[in-house]
PDB file of C-alpha atoms in Angstrom:
ATOM      1  CA  MET Q  10     -12.825   1.097 -16.347  1.00 49.00           C
ATOM      2  CA  THR Q  11     -10.657   0.647 -13.274  1.00 55.00           C
ATOM      3  CA  ARG Q  12      -7.187   2.027 -13.819  1.00 62.00           C
ATOM      4  CA  PHE Q  13      -4.021   0.446 -12.612  1.00 61.00           C
ATOM      5  CA  ASN Q  14      -3.091   1.481  -9.114  1.00 66.00           C
ATOM      6  CA  PRO Q  15       0.167   0.033  -7.782  1.00 66.00           C
ATOM      7  CA  VAL Q  16      -0.657  -0.170  -4.113  1.00 68.00           C
ATOM      8  CA  ARG Q  17      -4.292  -1.121  -4.477  1.00 66.00           C
ATOM      9  CA  ASP Q  18      -3.603  -3.797  -7.043  1.00 64.00           C
ATOM     10  CA  THR Q  19      -0.664  -5.205  -5.139  1.00 65.00           C
ATOM     11  CA  LEU Q  20      -2.687  -5.292  -1.941  1.00 65.00           C
ATOM     12  CA  SER Q  21      -5.535  -7.000  -3.698  1.00 59.00           C
ATOM     13  CA  GLY Q  22      -3.040  -9.502  -5.032  1.00 58.00           C
ATOM     14  CA  GLY Q  23      -3.188 -11.022  -1.581  1.00 53.00           C
ATOM     15  CA  ILE Q  24       0.406 -10.804  -0.460  1.00 50.00           C
ATOM     16  CA  SER Q  25      -0.323 -11.826   3.083  1.00 40.00           C
ATOM     17  CA  LEU Q  26      -2.597 -14.606   1.936  1.00 41.00           C
ATOM     18  CA  ALA Q  27       0.260 -16.005  -0.102  1.00 42.00           C
ATOM     19  CA  PHE Q  28       2.668 -15.718   2.810  1.00 42.00           C
ATOM     20  CA  GLY Q  29       0.208 -16.986   5.326  1.00 40.00           C
ATOM     21  CA  LEU Q  30      -1.110 -19.986   3.453  1.00 39.00           C
ATOM     22  CA  ALA Q  31       1.825 -21.265   1.499  1.00 39.00           C
ATOM     23  CA  GLY Q  32       4.942 -19.357   2.473  1.00 41.00           C
ATOM     24  CA  GLY Q  33       8.092 -19.242   0.424  1.00 43.00           C
ATOM     25  CA  PRO Q  34       9.188 -17.521  -2.750  1.00 42.00           C
ATOM     26  CA  LEU Q  35       6.720 -19.070  -5.160  1.00 41.00           C
ATOM     27  CA  ALA Q  36       3.757 -18.048  -3.072  1.00 40.00           C
ATOM     28  CA  ALA Q  37       5.168 -14.577  -2.576  1.00 40.00           C
ATOM     29  CA  ALA Q  38       5.572 -14.088  -6.298  1.00 41.00           C
ATOM     30  CA  GLY Q  39       2.119 -15.462  -6.948  1.00 41.00           C
ATOM     31  CA  GLY Q  40       0.717 -13.089  -4.369  1.00 44.00           C
ATOM     32  CA  LEU Q  41       1.767 -10.090  -6.390  1.00 41.00           C
ATOM     33  CA  VAL Q  42      -0.851 -10.607  -9.044  1.00 41.00           C
ATOM     34  CA  GLY Q  43      -2.787  -7.393  -9.658  1.00 49.00           C
ATOM     35  CA  ALA Q  44      -6.546  -7.482  -9.354  1.00 50.00           C
ATOM     36  CA  GLY Q  45      -7.095  -6.918 -13.058  1.00 52.00           C
ATOM     37  CA  PHE Q  46      -4.855  -9.798 -13.983  1.00 51.00           C
ATOM     38  CA  LYS Q  47      -6.432 -12.076 -11.468  1.00 54.00           C
ATOM     39  CA  LYS Q  48      -9.846 -11.368 -12.947  1.00 54.00           C
ATOM     40  CA  ALA Q  49      -8.585 -11.785 -16.493  1.00 55.00           C
ATOM     41  CA  PHE Q  50      -6.581 -14.948 -16.100  1.00 54.00           C
ATOM     42  CA  ILE Q  51      -7.263 -16.849 -12.925  1.00 54.00           C
ATOM     43  CA  ALA Q  52     -10.330 -18.852 -12.127  1.00 56.00           C
ATOM     44  CA  GLU Q  53     -10.949 -20.332  -8.703  1.00 51.00           C
ATOM     45  CA  ASP Q  54     -10.030 -23.746 -10.003  1.00 52.00           C
ATOM     46  CA  SER Q  55      -6.823 -22.694 -11.768  1.00 53.00           C
ATOM     47  CA  SER Q  56      -3.812 -24.785 -10.992  1.00 54.00           C
ATOM     48  CA  PHE Q  57      -1.098 -23.453  -8.712  1.00 50.00           C
ATOM     49  CA  ALA Q  58       1.382 -23.438 -11.614  1.00 51.00           C
ATOM     50  CA  LYS Q  59      -0.909 -21.222 -13.647  1.00 52.00           C
ATOM     51  CA  LYS Q  60      -1.418 -18.859 -10.720  1.00 48.00           C
ATOM     52  CA  PHE Q  61       2.321 -18.689 -10.195  1.00 49.00           C
ATOM     53  CA  PHE Q  62       3.215 -17.892 -13.805  1.00 52.00           C
ATOM     54  CA  VAL Q  63       0.450 -15.315 -14.128  1.00 53.00           C
ATOM     55  CA  GLY Q  64       1.731 -13.808 -10.870  1.00 48.00           C
ATOM     56  CA  VAL Q  65       5.249 -13.446 -12.201  1.00 51.00           C
ATOM     57  CA  ALA Q  66       4.009 -11.977 -15.494  1.00 56.00           C
ATOM     58  CA  ALA Q  67       1.765  -9.465 -13.739  1.00 55.00           C
ATOM     59  CA  THR Q  68       4.548  -8.426 -11.402  1.00 53.00           C
ATOM     60  CA  LEU Q  69       6.931  -7.793 -14.264  1.00 56.00           C
ATOM     61  CA  ILE Q  70       4.383  -5.907 -16.342  1.00 57.00           C
ATOM     62  CA  THR Q  71       3.301  -3.654 -13.513  1.00 58.00           C
ATOM     63  CA  GLY Q  72       6.911  -2.908 -12.625  1.00 60.00           C
ATOM     64  CA  GLY Q  73       6.681  -4.261  -9.119  1.00 61.00           C
ATOM     65  CA  PHE Q  74       9.523  -6.718  -9.440  1.00 62.00           C
ATOM     66  CA  GLY Q  75      11.749  -4.491  -7.318  1.00 66.00           C
ATOM     67  CA  PHE Q  76       9.640  -5.672  -4.396  1.00 65.00           C
ATOM     68  CA  LEU Q  77      10.246  -9.339  -4.925  1.00 64.00           C
ATOM     69  CA  PRO Q  78      13.480  -9.752  -2.920  1.00 68.00           C
ATOM     70  CA  TYR Q  79      12.006  -7.872   0.040  1.00 68.00           C
ATOM     71  CA  LEU Q  80       8.680  -9.628  -0.028  1.00 63.00           C
ATOM     72  CA  ILE Q  81      10.272 -13.036  -0.364  1.00 62.00           C
ATOM     73  CA  ALA Q  82      12.670 -12.444   2.514  1.00 67.00           C
ATOM     74  CA  ALA Q  83      10.143 -10.237   4.369  1.00 71.00           C
ATOM     75  CA  PRO Q  84      11.185  -6.692   5.262  1.00 78.00           C
ATOM     76  CA  GLY Q  85      13.746  -6.310   8.029  1.00 86.00           C
ATOM     77  CA  VAL Q  86      12.900  -5.608  11.651  1.00 91.00           C
ATOM     78  CA  GLU Q  87      14.331  -2.117  11.293  1.00 92.00           C
ATOM     79  CA  SER Q  88      11.952  -1.223   8.471  1.00 93.00           C
ATOM     80  CA  LYS Q  89       8.969  -2.505  10.415  1.00 94.00           C
ATOM     81  CA  LYS Q  90      10.124  -0.383  13.322  1.00 96.00           C
ATOM     82  CA  ASP Q  91      10.334   2.635  11.013  1.00 96.00           C
ATOM     83  CA  VAL Q  92       6.738   2.024   9.919  1.00 96.00           C
ATOM     84  CA  GLN Q  93       5.571   1.804  13.544  1.00 97.00           C
ATOM     85  CA  GLN Q  94       7.512   4.862  14.666  1.00 96.00           C
ATOM     86  CA  THR Q  95       6.276   7.080  11.848  1.00 96.00           C
ATOM     87  CA  ARG Q  96       2.715   5.970  12.599  1.00 97.00           C
ATOM     88  CA  SER Q  97       3.099   6.732  16.272  1.00 97.00           C
ATOM     89  CA  SER Q  98       4.532  10.143  15.475  1.00 96.00           C
ATOM     90  CA  VAL Q  99       1.720  10.921  13.010  1.00 97.00           C
ATOM     91  CA  VAL Q 100      -0.902   9.993  15.616  1.00 97.00           C
ATOM     92  CA  ASP Q 101       0.788  12.126  18.313  1.00 97.00           C
ATOM     93  CA  ASN Q 102       0.879  15.123  15.977  1.00 94.00           C
ATOM     94  CA  ARG Q 103      -2.696  14.531  14.943  1.00 95.00           C
ATOM     95  CA  TYR Q 104      -4.359  14.353  18.351  1.00 95.00           C
ATOM     96  CA  GLY Q 105      -1.666  15.769  20.566  1.00 91.00           C
ATOM     97  CA  ALA Q 106       0.903  13.760  22.511  1.00 82.00           C
TER      98      ALA Q 106
ATOM     99  CA  MET C  14      -3.632  21.788  13.748  1.00 75.00           C
ATOM    100  CA  LYS C  15      -5.114  19.068  15.930  1.00 88.00           C
ATOM    101  CA  VAL C  16      -7.769  16.769  14.555  1.00 93.00           C
ATOM    102  CA  VAL C  17     -10.869  16.161  16.660  1.00 95.00           C
ATOM    103  CA  VAL C  18     -12.731  12.879  16.329  1.00 96.00           C
ATOM    104  CA  HIS C  19     -15.099  10.901  18.524  1.00 97.00           C
ATOM    105  CA  PRO C  20     -13.256   9.950  21.760  1.00 96.00           C
ATOM    106  CA  GLU C  21     -13.896   6.247  21.160  1.00 96.00           C
ATOM    107  CA  VAL C  22     -12.291   6.445  17.719  1.00 97.00           C
ATOM    108  CA  GLU C  23      -9.312   8.351  19.083  1.00 97.00           C
ATOM    109  CA  ALA C  24      -8.850   5.775  21.835  1.00 97.00           C
ATOM    110  CA  VAL C  25      -8.804   2.906  19.324  1.00 98.00           C
ATOM    111  CA  VAL C  26      -6.374   4.704  17.023  1.00 98.00           C
ATOM    112  CA  ARG C  27      -4.044   5.503  19.914  1.00 98.00           C
ATOM    113  CA  ALA C  28      -4.138   1.902  21.144  1.00 98.00           C
ATOM    114  CA  TRP C  29      -3.288   0.693  17.618  1.00 98.00           C
ATOM    115  CA  ALA C  30      -0.456   3.195  17.147  1.00 97.00           C
ATOM    116  CA  LYS C  31       1.220   2.618  20.479  1.00 96.00           C
ATOM    117  CA  GLU C  32       1.834  -1.095  19.848  1.00 97.00           C
ATOM    118  CA  THR C  33       5.489  -1.473  18.983  1.00 95.00           C
ATOM    119  CA  ASP C  34       4.901  -4.600  16.911  1.00 96.00           C
ATOM    120  CA  LEU C  35       2.928  -4.092  13.687  1.00 96.00           C
ATOM    121  CA  SER C  36       1.068  -7.400  13.857  1.00 95.00           C
ATOM    122  CA  ALA C  37       0.197  -6.810  17.507  1.00 97.00           C
ATOM    123  CA  GLY C  38      -1.118  -3.383  16.489  1.00 97.00           C
ATOM    124  CA  ALA C  39      -3.342  -4.946  13.838  1.00 97.00           C
ATOM    125  CA  LYS C  40      -4.616  -7.435  16.400  1.00 97.00           C
ATOM    126  CA  VAL C  41      -5.497  -4.650  18.832  1.00 98.00           C
ATOM    127  CA  LEU C  42      -7.204  -2.758  16.020  1.00 98.00           C
ATOM    128  CA  ALA C  43      -9.295  -5.799  15.100  1.00 98.00           C
ATOM    129  CA  GLU C  44     -10.326  -6.450  18.715  1.00 98.00           C
ATOM    130  CA  ARG C  45     -11.205  -2.843  19.459  1.00 97.00           C
ATOM    131  CA  ARG C  46     -13.011  -2.456  16.149  1.00 97.00           C
ATOM    132  CA  ALA C  47     -15.157  -5.493  16.888  1.00 96.00           C
ATOM    133  CA  ALA C  48     -16.129  -4.040  20.255  1.00 96.00           C
ATOM    134  CA  MET C  49     -16.889  -0.484  19.173  1.00 95.00           C
ATOM    135  CA  ALA C  50     -20.248   1.053  18.336  1.00 94.00           C
ATOM    136  CA  PRO C  51     -21.081   0.455  14.660  1.00 94.00           C
ATOM    137  CA  GLU C  52     -21.874   4.123  14.035  1.00 96.00           C
ATOM    138  CA  HIS C  53     -18.212   5.001  14.606  1.00 97.00           C
ATOM    139  CA  LEU C  54     -16.741   2.428  12.230  1.00 97.00           C
ATOM    140  CA  ALA C  55     -16.711   4.721   9.196  1.00 97.00           C
ATOM    141  CA  GLU C  56     -14.861   7.394  11.158  1.00 97.00           C
ATOM    142  CA  LEU C  57     -12.345   4.837  12.413  1.00 98.00           C
ATOM    143  CA  ARG C  58     -11.621   3.599   8.878  1.00 97.00           C
ATOM    144  CA  SER C  59     -11.319   7.145   7.638  1.00 97.00           C
ATOM    145  CA  GLU C  60      -8.871   8.035  10.412  1.00 97.00           C
ATOM    146  CA  VAL C  61      -6.729   4.939   9.937  1.00 97.00           C
ATOM    147  CA  SER C  62      -6.585   5.426   6.161  1.00 96.00           C
ATOM    148  CA  GLU C  63      -5.498   9.058   6.480  1.00 96.00           C
ATOM    149  CA  ILE C  64      -2.925   8.230   9.162  1.00 97.00           C
ATOM    150  CA  SER C  65      -1.568   5.377   7.033  1.00 96.00           C
ATOM    151  CA  ALA C  66      -1.276   7.627   3.982  1.00 94.00           C
ATOM    152  CA  GLU C  67       0.497  10.301   6.008  1.00 94.00           C
ATOM    153  CA  GLY C  68       2.703   7.603   7.490  1.00 95.00           C
ATOM    154  CA  LEU C  69       3.721   6.549   3.989  1.00 92.00           C
ATOM    155  CA  ILE C  70       4.782  10.115   3.192  1.00 93.00           C
ATOM    156  CA  GLU C  71       6.809  10.356   6.391  1.00 92.00           C
ATOM    157  CA  LEU C  72       8.352   6.971   5.748  1.00 93.00           C
ATOM    158  CA  LEU C  73       9.456   7.854   2.236  1.00 89.00           C
ATOM    159  CA  ALA C  74      10.889  11.139   3.500  1.00 89.00           C
ATOM    160  CA  LEU C  75      12.828   9.459   6.289  1.00 89.00           C
ATOM    161  CA  GLU C  76      16.509  10.088   5.665  1.00 84.00           C
ATOM    162  CA  ARG C  77      17.890   7.975   8.509  1.00 83.00           C
ATOM    163  CA  GLY C  78      19.659   4.908   7.159  1.00 80.00           C
ATOM    164  CA  VAL C  79      19.161   5.851   3.518  1.00 82.00           C
ATOM    165  CA  THR C  80      22.484   5.722   1.756  1.00 81.00           C
ATOM    166  CA  PRO C  81      23.134   6.642  -1.856  1.00 82.00           C
ATOM    167  CA  GLY C  82      23.119   3.583  -4.044  1.00 80.00           C
ATOM    168  CA  GLU C  83      21.630   2.032  -7.092  1.00 82.00           C
ATOM    169  CA  VAL C  84      18.117   3.317  -7.626  1.00 84.00           C
ATOM    170  CA  GLN C  85      15.391   0.739  -8.230  1.00 81.00           C
ATOM    171  CA  GLU C  86      12.299   1.233 -10.330  1.00 76.00           C
ATOM    172  CA  VAL C  87       9.236   0.106  -8.434  1.00 74.00           C
ATOM    173  CA  PHE C  88       5.874   0.651 -10.095  1.00 70.00           C
ATOM    174  CA  GLY C  89       7.415   3.323 -12.291  1.00 72.00           C
ATOM    175  CA  ILE C  90       9.008   5.378  -9.533  1.00 78.00           C
ATOM    176  CA  SER C  91      12.656   5.497  -8.548  1.00 83.00           C
ATOM    177  CA  LEU C  92      13.552   4.557  -5.011  1.00 85.00           C
ATOM    178  CA  LEU C  93      16.687   3.712  -3.085  1.00 88.00           C
ATOM    179  CA  PRO C  94      16.913   0.157  -1.681  1.00 86.00           C
ATOM    180  CA  LYS C  95      16.175   1.291   1.882  1.00 89.00           C
ATOM    181  CA  GLN C  96      13.060   3.077   0.681  1.00 88.00           C
ATOM    182  CA  VAL C  97      11.906  -0.021  -1.206  1.00 86.00           C
ATOM    183  CA  GLU C  98      12.378  -2.081   1.927  1.00 88.00           C
ATOM    184  CA  ARG C  99      10.401   0.412   4.002  1.00 91.00           C
ATOM    185  CA  LEU C 100       7.705   0.572   1.356  1.00 87.00           C
ATOM    186  CA  SER C 101       7.386  -3.211   1.313  1.00 84.00           C
ATOM    187  CA  ALA C 102       7.108  -3.226   5.140  1.00 89.00           C
ATOM    188  CA  TRP C 103       4.378  -0.588   4.924  1.00 90.00           C
ATOM    189  CA  LEU C 104       2.572  -2.492   2.171  1.00 84.00           C
ATOM    190  CA  LEU C 105       2.564  -5.762   4.096  1.00 83.00           C
ATOM    191  CA  ASP C 106       1.337  -3.936   7.187  1.00 90.00           C
ATOM    192  CA  GLN C 107      -1.516  -2.416   5.181  1.00 89.00           C
ATOM    193  CA  GLN C 108      -2.749  -5.871   4.338  1.00 83.00           C
ATOM    194  CA  GLU C 109      -3.066  -6.638   8.049  1.00 90.00           C
ATOM    195  CA  VAL C 110      -4.631  -3.266   8.802  1.00 93.00           C
ATOM    196  CA  ALA C 111      -7.262  -3.755   6.088  1.00 91.00           C
ATOM    197  CA  GLU C 112      -8.141  -7.170   7.502  1.00 90.00           C
ATOM    198  CA  ALA C 113      -8.302  -5.748  11.021  1.00 96.00           C
ATOM    199  CA  LEU C 114     -10.787  -3.134   9.857  1.00 96.00           C
ATOM    200  CA  GLY C 115     -12.864  -5.685   7.999  1.00 94.00           C
ATOM    201  CA  VAL C 116     -12.195  -4.084   4.623  1.00 90.00           C
ATOM    202  CA  GLY C 117     -11.241  -5.890   1.423  1.00 83.00           C
ATOM    203  CA  ALA C 118      -7.803  -5.099   0.039  1.00 74.00           C
ATOM    204  CA  GLU C 119      -9.053  -3.365  -3.093  1.00 74.00           C
ATOM    205  CA  ALA C 120     -11.513  -1.219  -1.114  1.00 84.00           C
ATOM    206  CA  TRP C 121      -8.733  -0.404   1.332  1.00 87.00           C
ATOM    207  CA  GLY C 122      -6.549   0.765  -1.558  1.00 83.00           C
ATOM    208  CA  ARG C 123      -9.277   3.215  -2.508  1.00 85.00           C
ATOM    209  CA  MET C 124      -9.651   4.372   1.098  1.00 90.00           C
ATOM    210  CA  LEU C 125      -5.911   4.996   1.281  1.00 90.00           C
ATOM    211  CA  GLN C 126      -6.149   7.092  -1.854  1.00 88.00           C
ATOM    212  CA  ALA C 127      -9.024   9.110  -0.338  1.00 91.00           C
ATOM    213  CA  GLY C 128      -7.073   9.363   2.932  1.00 93.00           C
ATOM    214  CA  LEU C 129      -4.092  10.804   1.103  1.00 91.00           C
ATOM    215  CA  ASP C 130      -6.314  13.366  -0.624  1.00 91.00           C
ATOM    216  CA  ARG C 131      -7.826  14.449   2.703  1.00 93.00           C
ATOM    217  CA  HIS C 132      -4.393  14.678   4.287  1.00 92.00           C
ATOM    218  CA  LEU C 133      -3.014  16.840   1.475  1.00 90.00           C
ATOM    219  CA  VAL C 134      -5.992  19.175   1.625  1.00 90.00           C
ATOM    220  CA  ARG C 135      -5.675  19.432   5.410  1.00 88.00           C
ATOM    221  CA  VAL C 136      -1.943  20.140   5.521  1.00 85.00           C
ATOM    222  CA  GLY C 137      -2.107  22.310   2.428  1.00 78.00           C
ATOM    223  CA  ALA C 138      -4.496  24.644   4.206  1.00 70.00           C
ATOM    224  CA  SER C 139      -2.389  25.012   7.310  1.00 71.00           C
ATOM    225  CA  ARG C 140       1.297  24.789   6.478  1.00 71.00           C
ATOM    226  CA  GLY C 141       3.630  27.592   5.588  1.00 67.00           C
ATOM    227  CA  SER C 142       6.273  27.824   2.910  1.00 66.00           C
ATOM    228  CA  ASP C 143       8.939  26.190   5.088  1.00 69.00           C
ATOM    229  CA  VAL C 144       7.967  22.646   4.174  1.00 70.00           C
ATOM    230  CA  GLY C 145      11.036  20.562   3.305  1.00 75.00           C
ATOM    231  CA  ALA C 146      11.894  19.364  -0.170  1.00 77.00           C
ATOM    232  CA  ALA C 147      12.043  15.764   1.065  1.00 77.00           C
ATOM    233  CA  VAL C 148       8.434  15.950   2.263  1.00 80.00           C
ATOM    234  CA  LEU C 149       7.237  17.478  -1.010  1.00 82.00           C
ATOM    235  CA  LYS C 150       9.047  14.766  -2.925  1.00 83.00           C
ATOM    236  CA  SER C 151       7.614  11.979  -0.806  1.00 84.00           C
ATOM    237  CA  GLU C 152       4.121  13.465  -1.182  1.00 87.00           C
ATOM    238  CA  ALA C 153       4.529  13.231  -4.941  1.00 86.00           C
ATOM    239  CA  LEU C 154       5.736   9.628  -4.615  1.00 84.00           C
ATOM    240  CA  ALA C 155       2.790   8.733  -2.385  1.00 85.00           C
ATOM    241  CA  LYS C 156       0.434  10.260  -4.951  1.00 83.00           C
ATOM    242  CA  SER C 157       2.012   8.092  -7.642  1.00 79.00           C
ATOM    243  CA  LEU C 158       1.660   4.981  -5.523  1.00 80.00           C
ATOM    244  CA  LEU C 159      -1.822   5.540  -4.166  1.00 81.00           C
ATOM    245  CA  GLY C 160      -3.445   7.345  -7.072  1.00 73.00           C
ATOM    246  CA  ASP C 161      -4.756   5.830 -10.262  1.00 65.00           C
ATOM    247  CA  LYS C 162      -1.715   5.768 -12.414  1.00 53.00           C
ATOM    248  CA  PRO C 163      -2.102   4.260 -15.834  1.00 44.00           C
ATOM    249  CA  GLU C 164       1.032   5.814 -17.343  1.00 42.00           C
ATOM    250  CA  ALA C 165       3.758   3.436 -16.262  1.00 40.00           C
ATOM    251  CA  PHE C 166       1.695   0.381 -16.959  1.00 37.00           C
ATOM    252  CA  GLN C 167       0.375   1.510 -20.318  1.00 38.00           C
ATOM    253  CA  LYS C 168       3.687   2.930 -21.434  1.00 41.00           C
ATOM    254  CA  ARG C 169       5.338  -0.402 -20.837  1.00 38.00           C
ATOM    255  CA  ALA C 170       2.533  -2.021 -22.734  1.00 37.00           C
ATOM    256  CA  GLU C 171       2.761  -0.167 -26.021  1.00 39.00           C
ATOM    257  CA  PRO C 172       3.700  -2.627 -28.767  1.00 36.00           C
ATOM    258  CA  GLY C 173       7.210  -2.061 -29.936  1.00 36.00           C
ATOM    259  CA  GLU C 174       8.117   0.120 -26.962  1.00 38.00           C
ATOM    260  CA  SER C 175       8.529  -2.450 -24.291  1.00 40.00           C
ATOM    261  CA  PRO C 176       9.952  -5.925 -23.925  1.00 38.00           C
ATOM    262  CA  ASN C 177       6.757  -6.751 -22.048  1.00 38.00           C
ATOM    263  CA  ALA C 178       4.548  -5.736 -24.963  1.00 35.00           C
ATOM    264  CA  GLY C 179       3.902  -9.345 -25.847  1.00 34.00           C
ATOM    265  CA  LEU C 180       2.577 -10.104 -22.395  1.00 32.00           C
ATOM    266  CA  ARG C 181       0.435  -6.965 -22.448  1.00 35.00           C
ATOM    267  CA  GLY C 182      -0.991  -7.990 -25.801  1.00 34.00           C
ATOM    268  CA  LEU C 183      -1.832 -11.382 -24.377  1.00 33.00           C
ATOM    269  CA  ALA C 184      -3.446  -9.770 -21.340  1.00 35.00           C
ATOM    270  CA  SER C 185      -5.587  -7.499 -23.512  1.00 36.00           C
ATOM    271  CA  ALA C 186      -6.680 -10.310 -25.758  1.00 34.00           C
ATOM    272  CA  MET C 187      -7.671 -12.529 -22.860  1.00 34.00           C
ATOM    273  CA  ALA C 188      -9.467  -9.735 -21.021  1.00 38.00           C
ATOM    274  CA  PHE C 189     -11.369  -8.918 -24.213  1.00 36.00           C
ATOM    275  CA  LYS C 190     -12.271 -12.553 -24.758  1.00 37.00           C
ATOM    276  CA  LYS C 191     -13.594 -12.766 -21.236  1.00 41.00           C
ATOM    277  CA  LYS C 192     -15.884  -9.750 -21.755  1.00 44.00           C
ATOM    278  CA  LYS C 193     -17.467 -11.179 -24.893  1.00 40.00           C
TER     279      LYS C 193
END
């Protein structure tokens, strides 16, 4: 049986899909559905309301609700810059600057 | 200790990492991946997953801009607000990176986990005892986030122990029904 994995299941919840296709807080919350919950509760033809409420429930259960404010508002420019700079530094250390 | 990979893979990784905008980096990665020889794709994905996992450790250990404040529980681990914001930026970027590499999100999550394991083995073999406490702590956090971690979820789910127990019970019942 596949165990719960925070990052994997949040990624597979389709955060960017939610942002990209619908935008806004409801879509962001719906995008946090973990893979297991999606498989258990959501069929392709499920209504948006059902997807949204299952998304909120899954987010609360998996303890990822701390992300909601950041994902809804999108992380700040500074944090994105931090991600890029750490990556650049890791690559320089890895192969040589 | 420097890592040696195929020159084409290194060139793609460097081009991706040097982009100062994350989305532009993902775009470069997708374009270069599409143009590269298929036999090097596995090595490229392996490199990017390990670099991303190491990047997460560095990001969580980053002290700049982190001020003491109310700790937030995210997926069962305690983080300061700045760290949560950085983690969410990293997570959103990973979605784009996975798409750029032509990997599904769930598969990418597993690759990140494997990348973290490789990174820890590699640095564990070469580093001395002078490694900082912040790095060790962020390694443990990254393990919690990228590894299979049933504890927080199942703990919350035990009937009578969690306010979410009702939802967990519903989830179990519906998952069971679906299997039948």
